[in-house]
GROMACS .gro file of C-alpha atoms in nm:
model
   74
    1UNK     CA    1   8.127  10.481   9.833
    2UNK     CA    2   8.410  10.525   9.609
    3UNK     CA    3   8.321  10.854   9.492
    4UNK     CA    4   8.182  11.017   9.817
    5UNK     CA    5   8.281  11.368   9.862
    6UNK     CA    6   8.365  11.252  10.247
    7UNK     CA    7   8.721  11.095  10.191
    8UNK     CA    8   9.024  11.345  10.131
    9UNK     CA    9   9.195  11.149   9.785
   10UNK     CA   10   9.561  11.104   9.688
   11UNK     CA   11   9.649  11.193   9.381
   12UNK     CA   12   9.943  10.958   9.235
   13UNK     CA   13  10.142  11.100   8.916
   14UNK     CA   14  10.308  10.788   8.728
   15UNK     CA   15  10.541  10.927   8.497
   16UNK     CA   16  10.635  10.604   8.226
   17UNK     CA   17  10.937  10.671   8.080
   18UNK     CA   18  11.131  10.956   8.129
   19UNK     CA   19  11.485  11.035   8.127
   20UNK     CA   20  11.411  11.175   8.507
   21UNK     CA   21  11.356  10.820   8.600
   22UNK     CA   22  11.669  10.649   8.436
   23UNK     CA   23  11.854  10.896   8.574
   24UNK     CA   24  11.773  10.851   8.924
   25UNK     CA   25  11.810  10.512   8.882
   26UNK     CA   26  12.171  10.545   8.773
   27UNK     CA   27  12.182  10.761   9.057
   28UNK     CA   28  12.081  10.503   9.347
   29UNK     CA   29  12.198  10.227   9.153
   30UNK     CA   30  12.590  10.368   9.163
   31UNK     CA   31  12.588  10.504   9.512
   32UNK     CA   32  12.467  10.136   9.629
   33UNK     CA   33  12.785  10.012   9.438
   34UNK     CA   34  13.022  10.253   9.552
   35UNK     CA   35  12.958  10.215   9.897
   36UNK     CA   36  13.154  10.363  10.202
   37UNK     CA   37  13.469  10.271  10.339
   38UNK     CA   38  13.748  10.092  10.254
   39UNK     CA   39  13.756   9.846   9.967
   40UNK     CA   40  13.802   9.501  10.038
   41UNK     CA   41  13.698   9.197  10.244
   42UNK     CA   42  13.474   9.327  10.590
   43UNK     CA   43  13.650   9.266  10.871
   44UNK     CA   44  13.609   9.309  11.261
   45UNK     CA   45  13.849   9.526  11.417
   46UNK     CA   46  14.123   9.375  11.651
   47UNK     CA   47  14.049   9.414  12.018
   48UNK     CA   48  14.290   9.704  12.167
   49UNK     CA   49  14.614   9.597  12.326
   50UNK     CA   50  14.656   9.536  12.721
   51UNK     CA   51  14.796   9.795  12.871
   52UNK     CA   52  15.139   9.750  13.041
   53UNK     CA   53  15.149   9.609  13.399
   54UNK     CA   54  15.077   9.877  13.648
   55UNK     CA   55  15.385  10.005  13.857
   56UNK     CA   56  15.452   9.767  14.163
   57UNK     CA   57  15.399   9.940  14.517
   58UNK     CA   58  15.287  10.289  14.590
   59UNK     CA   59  15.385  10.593  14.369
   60UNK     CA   60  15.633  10.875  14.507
   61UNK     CA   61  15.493  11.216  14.454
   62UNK     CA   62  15.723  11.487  14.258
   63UNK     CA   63  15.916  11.685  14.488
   64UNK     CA   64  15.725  12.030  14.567
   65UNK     CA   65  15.953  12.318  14.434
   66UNK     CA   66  16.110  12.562  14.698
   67UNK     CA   67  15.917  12.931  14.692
   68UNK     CA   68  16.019  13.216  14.498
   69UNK     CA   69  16.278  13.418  14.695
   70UNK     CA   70  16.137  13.776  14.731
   71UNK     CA   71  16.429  14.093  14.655
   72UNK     CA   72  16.306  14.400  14.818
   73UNK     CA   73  16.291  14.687  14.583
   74UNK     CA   74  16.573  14.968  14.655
   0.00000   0.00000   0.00000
């Protein structure tokens, strides 16, 4: 059974020392330890301000402008 011509096999390449590896390492190693964002303690972000009190009793609509006075050619 191990060698039937049935089963599809997976070849695995182990490569044993190899400057490849160490660098890749160094790599993963450094982008772990650098991180993103800022530097510094964690912290959670302050909960945004209330907004001001709303304007007491019913709002006056902006005056509507008069119409554009029409000059008859001459």
């Amino acid at each position: 059974m191990l060698h039937s011509k049935d089963l599809n096999q997976t070849v695995i390449l182990i490569v044993k020392s190899s400057s490849a590896f160490y660098i890749g390492t160094a790599i993963v190693v450094s982008s772990v330890l650098a991180g993103c964002g800022q530097p510094g303690p964690l912290y959670l972000p302050k909960p945004p301000a209330a907004k001001g009190a709303p304007a007491k009793g019913p709002v006056e609509p902006a005056p509507v402008p008069p119409p554009p006075v029409i000059v008859p050619a001459s």
